[in-house]
């Protein structure tokens, strides 16, 4: 049993592993000629997403991250398995707004922007502490202001006509636990902001925006946060990559502006299409009394 599969959810089926229905080779996402930019794309969840888009046949993947070493390893691995996919690596932090502006203005025709890079504070089980304003400020900037700036630069690009934005959020956006007090609120804030942006920037003007909880994995970030490898039954790292490719295709378009879990069964989500259309609050972060 996984960490969150007993929580309330809109689908009966909860996946901890990838499954044939969301295989990139079976997806309605057409990767032909497309370019995908992934922040934090050299390791963990971001690398999973990069590999899934390569399997879907995209023409080019741009990996943005801070460290050149993992970038080189990721690029080599993708090229070895998918030699027809061009891989470009850019070493930068998304918190360097001037550098982000320069990169986005020089990199045109991005079809899918995946916001996966995060700023995670040092693990602290002590909860919210009023004396740590600097920690909150840094985490807010890295997880809200920086990705918002990247969205702005992306939407302002003259091409392509259709733009897809995938915000990789976290389960901690839903959680009221001391251990995530310095991280979860900012993931919730940005996911809520994406919902607001999706109201103005919508399919009518060629923009699709989604937020997802990718699953729970033992990544380098989890290790740095002090989490034990035996603490949980971790999800399959291929799950978020394949789910993101499916979501970027025509079948997932009706979920624009929604917050989704990669663990939710896509066929059961499709069965909820009418409810999504009729209820503007369904599958969104918020509280109705």
PDB file of C-alpha atoms in Angstrom:
ATOM      1  CA  UNK A   1       0.000   0.000   0.000  1.00  0.00           C
ATOM      2  CA  UNK A   2       1.335   3.431  -0.935  1.00  0.00           C
ATOM      3  CA  UNK A   3       1.651   6.484   1.258  1.00  0.00           C
ATOM      4  CA  UNK A   4      -1.495   8.280   0.076  1.00  0.00           C
ATOM      5  CA  UNK A   5      -3.694   5.667  -1.604  1.00  0.00           C
ATOM      6  CA  UNK A   6      -6.176   5.638   1.295  1.00  0.00           C
ATOM      7  CA  UNK A   7      -6.950   9.362   1.021  1.00  0.00           C
ATOM      8  CA  UNK A   8     -10.198  10.587  -0.598  1.00  0.00           C
ATOM      9  CA  UNK A   9      -9.870  10.915  -4.366  1.00  0.00           C
ATOM     10  CA  UNK A  10     -12.080  11.319  -7.447  1.00  0.00           C
ATOM     11  CA  UNK A  11     -11.115   7.954  -8.975  1.00  0.00           C
ATOM     12  CA  UNK A  12     -11.552   4.485  -7.522  1.00  0.00           C
ATOM     13  CA  UNK A  13      -8.333   3.267  -9.072  1.00  0.00           C
ATOM     14  CA  UNK A  14      -5.055   4.518  -7.620  1.00  0.00           C
ATOM     15  CA  UNK A  15      -1.828   3.720  -9.452  1.00  0.00           C
ATOM     16  CA  UNK A  16       1.568   3.465  -7.800  1.00  0.00           C
ATOM     17  CA  UNK A  17       3.161   2.138 -10.978  1.00  0.00           C
ATOM     18  CA  UNK A  18       2.884   3.209 -14.584  1.00  0.00           C
ATOM     19  CA  UNK A  19       0.394   1.345 -16.778  1.00  0.00           C
ATOM     20  CA  UNK A  20      -0.226   0.689 -20.467  1.00  0.00           C
ATOM     21  CA  UNK A  21      -2.991   3.276 -20.829  1.00  0.00           C
ATOM     22  CA  UNK A  22      -0.560   6.155 -20.298  1.00  0.00           C
ATOM     23  CA  UNK A  23       2.355   4.688 -22.214  1.00  0.00           C
ATOM     24  CA  UNK A  24       3.863   7.445 -24.404  1.00  0.00           C
ATOM     25  CA  UNK A  25       3.639   5.135 -27.403  1.00  0.00           C
ATOM     26  CA  UNK A  26      -0.136   4.842 -26.858  1.00  0.00           C
ATOM     27  CA  UNK A  27      -0.770   8.484 -25.957  1.00  0.00           C
ATOM     28  CA  UNK A  28      -2.692  10.915 -28.146  1.00  0.00           C
ATOM     29  CA  UNK A  29       0.097  13.426 -27.583  1.00  0.00           C
ATOM     30  CA  UNK A  30       1.789  14.076 -30.933  1.00  0.00           C
ATOM     31  CA  UNK A  31       5.468  14.738 -30.332  1.00  0.00           C
ATOM     32  CA  UNK A  32       6.349  15.245 -33.980  1.00  0.00           C
ATOM     33  CA  UNK A  33       8.344  18.456 -34.356  1.00  0.00           C
ATOM     34  CA  UNK A  34       7.683  19.569 -30.779  1.00  0.00           C
ATOM     35  CA  UNK A  35      10.055  21.099 -28.234  1.00  0.00           C
ATOM     36  CA  UNK A  36       9.743  20.527 -24.480  1.00  0.00           C
ATOM     37  CA  UNK A  37      11.572  22.532 -21.803  1.00  0.00           C
ATOM     38  CA  UNK A  38      11.877  20.947 -18.360  1.00  0.00           C
ATOM     39  CA  UNK A  39      13.295  22.746 -15.341  1.00  0.00           C
ATOM     40  CA  UNK A  40      15.001  20.414 -12.925  1.00  0.00           C
ATOM     41  CA  UNK A  41      15.062  17.930 -15.779  1.00  0.00           C
ATOM     42  CA  UNK A  42      18.360  16.158 -15.190  1.00  0.00           C
ATOM     43  CA  UNK A  43      17.368  13.935 -12.261  1.00  0.00           C
ATOM     44  CA  UNK A  44      14.436  12.281 -10.515  1.00  0.00           C
ATOM     45  CA  UNK A  45      10.948  13.321 -11.574  1.00  0.00           C
ATOM     46  CA  UNK A  46      12.206  15.790 -14.169  1.00  0.00           C
ATOM     47  CA  UNK A  47      14.368  13.164 -15.848  1.00  0.00           C
ATOM     48  CA  UNK A  48      11.440  10.740 -15.859  1.00  0.00           C
ATOM     49  CA  UNK A  49       9.385  13.365 -17.675  1.00  0.00           C
ATOM     50  CA  UNK A  50      12.197  14.015 -20.144  1.00  0.00           C
ATOM     51  CA  UNK A  51      12.496  10.318 -21.002  1.00  0.00           C
ATOM     52  CA  UNK A  52       8.744   9.958 -21.462  1.00  0.00           C
ATOM     53  CA  UNK A  53       8.614  12.887 -23.882  1.00  0.00           C
ATOM     54  CA  UNK A  54      11.561  11.410 -25.770  1.00  0.00           C
ATOM     55  CA  UNK A  55       9.666   8.127 -26.027  1.00  0.00           C
ATOM     56  CA  UNK A  56       6.678  10.106 -27.326  1.00  0.00           C
ATOM     57  CA  UNK A  57       8.839  11.263 -30.224  1.00  0.00           C
ATOM     58  CA  UNK A  58       9.417  14.943 -29.512  1.00  0.00           C
ATOM     59  CA  UNK A  59      11.999  16.633 -31.689  1.00  0.00           C
ATOM     60  CA  UNK A  60      13.840  18.451 -28.918  1.00  0.00           C
ATOM     61  CA  UNK A  61      14.147  18.404 -25.134  1.00  0.00           C
ATOM     62  CA  UNK A  62      15.689  21.328 -23.261  1.00  0.00           C
ATOM     63  CA  UNK A  63      16.909  20.401 -19.797  1.00  0.00           C
ATOM     64  CA  UNK A  64      17.378  23.289 -17.386  1.00  0.00           C
ATOM     65  CA  UNK A  65      19.089  22.685 -14.054  1.00  0.00           C
ATOM     66  CA  UNK A  66      21.884  24.064 -11.927  1.00  0.00           C
ATOM     67  CA  UNK A  67      24.486  21.294 -12.235  1.00  0.00           C
ATOM     68  CA  UNK A  68      26.348  20.474 -15.431  1.00  0.00           C
ATOM     69  CA  UNK A  69      27.331  16.949 -14.330  1.00  0.00           C
ATOM     70  CA  UNK A  70      23.821  15.502 -13.974  1.00  0.00           C
ATOM     71  CA  UNK A  71      22.829  17.334 -17.158  1.00  0.00           C
ATOM     72  CA  UNK A  72      25.564  15.569 -19.102  1.00  0.00           C
ATOM     73  CA  UNK A  73      24.497  12.198 -17.702  1.00  0.00           C
ATOM     74  CA  UNK A  74      20.833  12.852 -18.537  1.00  0.00           C
ATOM     75  CA  UNK A  75      21.650  14.015 -22.047  1.00  0.00           C
ATOM     76  CA  UNK A  76      23.818  10.962 -22.693  1.00  0.00           C
ATOM     77  CA  UNK A  77      21.136   8.578 -21.430  1.00  0.00           C
ATOM     78  CA  UNK A  78      18.365  10.111 -23.543  1.00  0.00           C
ATOM     79  CA  UNK A  79      20.492  10.216 -26.681  1.00  0.00           C
ATOM     80  CA  UNK A  80      21.464   6.580 -26.203  1.00  0.00           C
ATOM     81  CA  UNK A  81      17.850   5.406 -26.012  1.00  0.00           C
ATOM     82  CA  UNK A  82      16.265   7.982 -28.339  1.00  0.00           C
ATOM     83  CA  UNK A  83      18.877   9.035 -30.922  1.00  0.00           C
ATOM     84  CA  UNK A  84      16.404  11.041 -33.023  1.00  0.00           C
ATOM     85  CA  UNK A  85      15.605  13.404 -30.140  1.00  0.00           C
ATOM     86  CA  UNK A  86      17.808  16.482 -29.839  1.00  0.00           C
ATOM     87  CA  UNK A  87      18.845  17.298 -26.269  1.00  0.00           C
ATOM     88  CA  UNK A  88      19.941  20.766 -25.196  1.00  0.00           C
ATOM     89  CA  UNK A  89      21.171  21.492 -21.676  1.00  0.00           C
ATOM     90  CA  UNK A  90      21.186  24.878 -19.965  1.00  0.00           C
ATOM     91  CA  UNK A  91      22.920  25.339 -16.626  1.00  0.00           C
ATOM     92  CA  UNK A  92      21.096  27.962 -14.577  1.00  0.00           C
ATOM     93  CA  UNK A  93      18.995  28.478 -11.494  1.00  0.00           C
ATOM     94  CA  UNK A  94      15.381  29.469 -12.056  1.00  0.00           C
ATOM     95  CA  UNK A  95      15.865  32.010  -9.270  1.00  0.00           C
ATOM     96  CA  UNK A  96      18.212  34.004 -11.537  1.00  0.00           C
ATOM     97  CA  UNK A  97      15.410  35.979 -13.172  1.00  0.00           C
ATOM     98  CA  UNK A  98      17.643  37.913 -15.550  1.00  0.00           C
ATOM     99  CA  UNK A  99      19.216  34.712 -16.841  1.00  0.00           C
ATOM    100  CA  UNK A 100      15.774  33.112 -17.195  1.00  0.00           C
ATOM    101  CA  UNK A 101      14.607  36.086 -19.260  1.00  0.00           C
ATOM    102  CA  UNK A 102      17.641  35.812 -21.536  1.00  0.00           C
ATOM    103  CA  UNK A 103      17.170  32.072 -22.027  1.00  0.00           C
ATOM    104  CA  UNK A 104      13.439  32.271 -22.701  1.00  0.00           C
ATOM    105  CA  UNK A 105      13.876  35.098 -25.201  1.00  0.00           C
ATOM    106  CA  UNK A 106      16.548  33.149 -27.072  1.00  0.00           C
ATOM    107  CA  UNK A 107      14.625  29.856 -26.980  1.00  0.00           C
ATOM    108  CA  UNK A 108      11.566  30.163 -29.184  1.00  0.00           C
ATOM    109  CA  UNK A 109       8.805  27.735 -30.128  1.00  0.00           C
ATOM    110  CA  UNK A 110       8.562  25.787 -26.872  1.00  0.00           C
ATOM    111  CA  UNK A 111       5.456  23.613 -27.061  1.00  0.00           C
ATOM    112  CA  UNK A 112       5.453  22.299 -23.488  1.00  0.00           C
ATOM    113  CA  UNK A 113       6.947  23.980 -20.414  1.00  0.00           C
ATOM    114  CA  UNK A 114       7.361  21.701 -17.398  1.00  0.00           C
ATOM    115  CA  UNK A 115       8.034  23.536 -14.132  1.00  0.00           C
ATOM    116  CA  UNK A 116       9.729  20.925 -11.995  1.00  0.00           C
ATOM    117  CA  UNK A 117      12.620  22.773 -10.322  1.00  0.00           C
ATOM    118  CA  UNK A 118      12.021  23.600  -6.662  1.00  0.00           C
ATOM    119  CA  UNK A 119      13.690  25.212  -3.692  1.00  0.00           C
ATOM    120  CA  UNK A 120      13.427  22.843  -0.728  1.00  0.00           C
ATOM    121  CA  UNK A 121      14.469  24.092   2.716  1.00  0.00           C
ATOM    122  CA  UNK A 122      16.521  21.917   5.023  1.00  0.00           C
ATOM    123  CA  UNK A 123      14.388  19.257   6.670  1.00  0.00           C
ATOM    124  CA  UNK A 124      13.005  20.540   9.950  1.00  0.00           C
ATOM    125  CA  UNK A 125      10.289  18.653  11.875  1.00  0.00           C
ATOM    126  CA  UNK A 126       9.765  21.638  14.146  1.00  0.00           C
ATOM    127  CA  UNK A 127       6.987  23.204  12.093  1.00  0.00           C
ATOM    128  CA  UNK A 128       6.349  26.872  11.369  1.00  0.00           C
ATOM    129  CA  UNK A 129       8.603  29.159  13.360  1.00  0.00           C
ATOM    130  CA  UNK A 130       8.206  32.931  13.367  1.00  0.00           C
ATOM    131  CA  UNK A 131      11.949  33.493  13.663  1.00  0.00           C
ATOM    132  CA  UNK A 132      12.732  31.994  10.243  1.00  0.00           C
ATOM    133  CA  UNK A 133      11.542  34.733   7.893  1.00  0.00           C
ATOM    134  CA  UNK A 134      14.622  34.299   5.685  1.00  0.00           C
ATOM    135  CA  UNK A 135      13.774  30.637   5.075  1.00  0.00           C
ATOM    136  CA  UNK A 136      10.200  31.507   4.129  1.00  0.00           C
ATOM    137  CA  UNK A 137      11.354  34.306   1.850  1.00  0.00           C
ATOM    138  CA  UNK A 138      13.820  32.073   0.000  1.00  0.00           C
ATOM    139  CA  UNK A 139      11.307  29.239  -0.365  1.00  0.00           C
ATOM    140  CA  UNK A 140       8.559  31.602  -1.523  1.00  0.00           C
ATOM    141  CA  UNK A 141      10.825  33.184  -4.112  1.00  0.00           C
ATOM    142  CA  UNK A 142      12.039  29.850  -5.474  1.00  0.00           C
ATOM    143  CA  UNK A 143       8.650  28.128  -5.586  1.00  0.00           C
ATOM    144  CA  UNK A 144       6.319  31.007  -6.487  1.00  0.00           C
ATOM    145  CA  UNK A 145       8.061  34.092  -7.896  1.00  0.00           C
ATOM    146  CA  UNK A 146      10.653  32.250 -10.005  1.00  0.00           C
ATOM    147  CA  UNK A 147       8.250  29.859 -11.798  1.00  0.00           C
ATOM    148  CA  UNK A 148       5.749  32.699 -12.247  1.00  0.00           C
ATOM    149  CA  UNK A 149       8.445  34.715 -13.996  1.00  0.00           C
ATOM    150  CA  UNK A 150       9.166  31.773 -16.282  1.00  0.00           C
ATOM    151  CA  UNK A 151       5.479  31.432 -17.171  1.00  0.00           C
ATOM    152  CA  UNK A 152       5.377  35.135 -18.033  1.00  0.00           C
ATOM    153  CA  UNK A 153       8.369  34.827 -20.340  1.00  0.00           C
ATOM    154  CA  UNK A 154       6.883  31.715 -21.944  1.00  0.00           C
ATOM    155  CA  UNK A 155       3.439  33.119 -22.623  1.00  0.00           C
ATOM    156  CA  UNK A 156       5.003  36.225 -24.160  1.00  0.00           C
ATOM    157  CA  UNK A 157       6.840  34.113 -26.746  1.00  0.00           C
ATOM    158  CA  UNK A 158       5.355  34.745 -30.210  1.00  0.00           C
ATOM    159  CA  UNK A 159       5.222  31.046 -31.065  1.00  0.00           C
ATOM    160  CA  UNK A 160       3.915  28.391 -31.027  1.00  0.00           C
ATOM    161  CA  UNK A 161       0.213  29.143 -31.170  1.00  0.00           C
ATOM    162  CA  UNK A 162      -0.556  26.474 -28.565  1.00  0.00           C
ATOM    163  CA  UNK A 163       1.370  26.487 -25.294  1.00  0.00           C
ATOM    164  CA  UNK A 164       1.145  23.900 -22.516  1.00  0.00           C
ATOM    165  CA  UNK A 165       2.323  24.545 -18.954  1.00  0.00           C
ATOM    166  CA  UNK A 166       2.696  21.699 -16.453  1.00  0.00           C
ATOM    167  CA  UNK A 167       3.323  22.721 -12.855  1.00  0.00           C
ATOM    168  CA  UNK A 168       4.849  19.865 -10.884  1.00  0.00           C
ATOM    169  CA  UNK A 169       3.436  20.434  -7.422  1.00  0.00           C
ATOM    170  CA  UNK A 170       3.611  18.180  -4.361  1.00  0.00           C
ATOM    171  CA  UNK A 171       1.472  16.217  -1.936  1.00  0.00           C
ATOM    172  CA  UNK A 172       2.654  18.648   0.729  1.00  0.00           C
ATOM    173  CA  UNK A 173       0.397  21.273  -0.858  1.00  0.00           C
ATOM    174  CA  UNK A 174      -2.481  19.337   0.751  1.00  0.00           C
ATOM    175  CA  UNK A 175      -0.787  18.552   4.054  1.00  0.00           C
ATOM    176  CA  UNK A 176      -0.899  20.274   7.430  1.00  0.00           C
ATOM    177  CA  UNK A 177       2.159  18.669   8.991  1.00  0.00           C
ATOM    178  CA  UNK A 178       5.043  20.322  10.865  1.00  0.00           C
ATOM    179  CA  UNK A 179       7.608  18.564   8.670  1.00  0.00           C
ATOM    180  CA  UNK A 180       6.422  20.409   5.532  1.00  0.00           C
ATOM    181  CA  UNK A 181       5.507  23.736   7.138  1.00  0.00           C
ATOM    182  CA  UNK A 182       8.303  25.569   5.335  1.00  0.00           C
ATOM    183  CA  UNK A 183       7.576  24.047   1.908  1.00  0.00           C
ATOM    184  CA  UNK A 184       3.987  22.852   1.454  1.00  0.00           C
ATOM    185  CA  UNK A 185       2.303  26.256   1.846  1.00  0.00           C
ATOM    186  CA  UNK A 186       4.349  27.655  -1.021  1.00  0.00           C
ATOM    187  CA  UNK A 187       3.546  24.718  -3.303  1.00  0.00           C
ATOM    188  CA  UNK A 188      -0.126  25.295  -2.487  1.00  0.00           C
ATOM    189  CA  UNK A 189       0.282  29.008  -3.185  1.00  0.00           C
ATOM    190  CA  UNK A 190       1.747  28.459  -6.642  1.00  0.00           C
ATOM    191  CA  UNK A 191      -0.798  25.786  -7.577  1.00  0.00           C
ATOM    192  CA  UNK A 192      -3.568  28.195  -6.592  1.00  0.00           C
ATOM    193  CA  UNK A 193      -1.888  30.939  -8.602  1.00  0.00           C
ATOM    194  CA  UNK A 194      -1.790  28.605 -11.624  1.00  0.00           C
ATOM    195  CA  UNK A 195      -5.550  28.111 -11.230  1.00  0.00           C
ATOM    196  CA  UNK A 196      -5.993  31.881 -11.367  1.00  0.00           C
ATOM    197  CA  UNK A 197      -3.706  32.209 -14.387  1.00  0.00           C
ATOM    198  CA  UNK A 198      -5.658  29.456 -16.140  1.00  0.00           C
ATOM    199  CA  UNK A 199      -8.800  31.590 -15.965  1.00  0.00           C
ATOM    200  CA  UNK A 200      -7.244  34.350 -18.052  1.00  0.00           C
ATOM    201  CA  UNK A 201      -4.781  32.327 -20.117  1.00  0.00           C
ATOM    202  CA  UNK A 202      -6.949  29.520 -21.438  1.00  0.00           C
ATOM    203  CA  UNK A 203      -7.522  27.281 -24.462  1.00  0.00           C
ATOM    204  CA  UNK A 204      -9.401  30.095 -26.214  1.00  0.00           C
ATOM    205  CA  UNK A 205      -6.072  31.885 -26.584  1.00  0.00           C
ATOM    206  CA  UNK A 206      -4.055  28.708 -27.002  1.00  0.00           C
ATOM    207  CA  UNK A 207      -2.807  28.169 -23.449  1.00  0.00           C
ATOM    208  CA  UNK A 208      -3.263  25.042 -21.315  1.00  0.00           C
ATOM    209  CA  UNK A 209      -2.200  25.055 -17.658  1.00  0.00           C
ATOM    210  CA  UNK A 210      -2.185  22.060 -15.306  1.00  0.00           C
ATOM    211  CA  UNK A 211      -0.824  21.309 -11.840  1.00  0.00           C
ATOM    212  CA  UNK A 212      -0.021  17.773 -10.771  1.00  0.00           C
ATOM    213  CA  UNK A 213       1.073  15.908  -7.675  1.00  0.00           C
ATOM    214  CA  UNK A 214       3.566  13.551  -9.349  1.00  0.00           C
ATOM    215  CA  UNK A 215       3.706  10.813  -6.738  1.00  0.00           C
ATOM    216  CA  UNK A 216       6.113  10.062  -3.922  1.00  0.00           C
ATOM    217  CA  UNK A 217       9.625   8.928  -4.818  1.00  0.00           C
ATOM    218  CA  UNK A 218      12.953   8.417  -3.156  1.00  0.00           C
ATOM    219  CA  UNK A 219      14.865  11.031  -5.114  1.00  0.00           C
ATOM    220  CA  UNK A 220      18.036  12.938  -4.282  1.00  0.00           C
ATOM    221  CA  UNK A 221      15.812  15.746  -2.974  1.00  0.00           C
ATOM    222  CA  UNK A 222      14.079  13.347  -0.581  1.00  0.00           C
ATOM    223  CA  UNK A 223      17.459  12.098   0.583  1.00  0.00           C
ATOM    224  CA  UNK A 224      18.729  15.639   1.175  1.00  0.00           C
ATOM    225  CA  UNK A 225      15.569  16.372   3.156  1.00  0.00           C
ATOM    226  CA  UNK A 226      16.548  13.611   5.577  1.00  0.00           C
ATOM    227  CA  UNK A 227      13.973  11.021   4.477  1.00  0.00           C
ATOM    228  CA  UNK A 228      14.903   7.366   4.880  1.00  0.00           C
ATOM    229  CA  UNK A 229      14.724   5.092   1.840  1.00  0.00           C
ATOM    230  CA  UNK A 230      12.710   2.623   3.916  1.00  0.00           C
ATOM    231  CA  UNK A 231      10.290   5.233   5.277  1.00  0.00           C
ATOM    232  CA  UNK A 232       7.557   4.611   2.681  1.00  0.00           C
ATOM    233  CA  UNK A 233       6.468   2.381  -0.157  1.00  0.00           C
ATOM    234  CA  UNK A 234       7.602   4.661  -2.960  1.00  0.00           C
ATOM    235  CA  UNK A 235       5.854   5.096  -6.309  1.00  0.00           C
ATOM    236  CA  UNK A 236       7.304   4.089  -9.685  1.00  0.00           C
ATOM    237  CA  UNK A 237       9.405   7.000 -10.987  1.00  0.00           C
ATOM    238  CA  UNK A 238       8.095   6.351 -14.527  1.00  0.00           C
ATOM    239  CA  UNK A 239       4.543   7.206 -13.470  1.00  0.00           C
ATOM    240  CA  UNK A 240       4.764  11.033 -13.515  1.00  0.00           C
ATOM    241  CA  UNK A 241       6.592  11.139 -16.833  1.00  0.00           C
ATOM    242  CA  UNK A 242       4.006   9.045 -18.620  1.00  0.00           C
ATOM    243  CA  UNK A 243       1.129  10.877 -16.928  1.00  0.00           C
ATOM    244  CA  UNK A 244       2.498  14.267 -18.000  1.00  0.00           C
ATOM    245  CA  UNK A 245       2.763  13.126 -21.620  1.00  0.00           C
ATOM    246  CA  UNK A 246      -0.840  11.888 -21.506  1.00  0.00           C
ATOM    247  CA  UNK A 247      -1.996  15.146 -19.919  1.00  0.00           C
ATOM    248  CA  UNK A 248      -0.254  17.156 -22.639  1.00  0.00           C
ATOM    249  CA  UNK A 249      -2.247  15.370 -25.336  1.00  0.00           C
ATOM    250  CA  UNK A 250      -5.764  15.953 -26.594  1.00  0.00           C
ATOM    251  CA  UNK A 251      -7.375  13.607 -24.051  1.00  0.00           C
ATOM    252  CA  UNK A 252      -6.204  15.702 -21.125  1.00  0.00           C
ATOM    253  CA  UNK A 253      -7.197  19.099 -22.524  1.00  0.00           C
ATOM    254  CA  UNK A 254     -10.503  19.222 -20.607  1.00  0.00           C
ATOM    255  CA  UNK A 255      -8.515  19.260 -17.342  1.00  0.00           C
ATOM    256  CA  UNK A 256      -7.096  22.727 -18.011  1.00  0.00           C
ATOM    257  CA  UNK A 257      -6.776  24.687 -14.778  1.00  0.00           C
ATOM    258  CA  UNK A 258      -7.127  21.631 -12.547  1.00  0.00           C
ATOM    259  CA  UNK A 259      -4.945  20.051  -9.869  1.00  0.00           C
ATOM    260  CA  UNK A 260      -4.396  16.337 -10.516  1.00  0.00           C
ATOM    261  CA  UNK A 261      -2.531  13.417  -9.043  1.00  0.00           C
ATOM    262  CA  UNK A 262      -0.485  11.267 -11.412  1.00  0.00           C
ATOM    263  CA  UNK A 263      -1.783   8.294  -9.417  1.00  0.00           C
ATOM    264  CA  UNK A 264      -5.375   8.835 -10.560  1.00  0.00           C
ATOM    265  CA  UNK A 265      -6.640   6.584 -13.334  1.00  0.00           C
ATOM    266  CA  UNK A 266      -6.979   8.503 -16.600  1.00  0.00           C
ATOM    267  CA  UNK A 267     -10.001   6.595 -17.923  1.00  0.00           C
ATOM    268  CA  UNK A 268     -11.878   7.325 -14.709  1.00  0.00           C
ATOM    269  CA  UNK A 269     -10.859  10.985 -15.006  1.00  0.00           C
ATOM    270  CA  UNK A 270     -12.296  11.057 -18.530  1.00  0.00           C
ATOM    271  CA  UNK A 271     -15.569   9.723 -17.126  1.00  0.00           C
ATOM    272  CA  UNK A 272     -15.684  12.886 -14.985  1.00  0.00           C
ATOM    273  CA  UNK A 273     -15.475  15.198 -18.001  1.00  0.00           C
ATOM    274  CA  UNK A 274     -19.061  16.472 -17.660  1.00  0.00           C
ATOM    275  CA  UNK A 275     -18.563  17.202 -13.966  1.00  0.00           C
ATOM    276  CA  UNK A 276     -15.378  19.121 -14.736  1.00  0.00           C
ATOM    277  CA  UNK A 277     -17.256  21.209 -17.304  1.00  0.00           C
ATOM    278  CA  UNK A 278     -20.177  21.954 -14.981  1.00  0.00           C
ATOM    279  CA  UNK A 279     -18.351  22.547 -11.691  1.00  0.00           C
ATOM    280  CA  UNK A 280     -15.637  25.252 -11.835  1.00  0.00           C
ATOM    281  CA  UNK A 281     -14.389  24.279  -8.358  1.00  0.00           C
ATOM    282  CA  UNK A 282     -13.951  20.552  -9.037  1.00  0.00           C
ATOM    283  CA  UNK A 283     -10.348  19.284  -8.904  1.00  0.00           C
ATOM    284  CA  UNK A 284      -9.057  22.628  -7.659  1.00  0.00           C
ATOM    285  CA  UNK A 285      -7.319  23.622  -4.462  1.00  0.00           C
ATOM    286  CA  UNK A 286      -9.674  25.524  -2.194  1.00  0.00           C
ATOM    287  CA  UNK A 287     -12.281  25.209   0.523  1.00  0.00           C
ATOM    288  CA  UNK A 288     -16.047  25.365   0.298  1.00  0.00           C
ATOM    289  CA  UNK A 289     -18.061  25.234   3.510  1.00  0.00           C
TER     290      UNK A 289
END
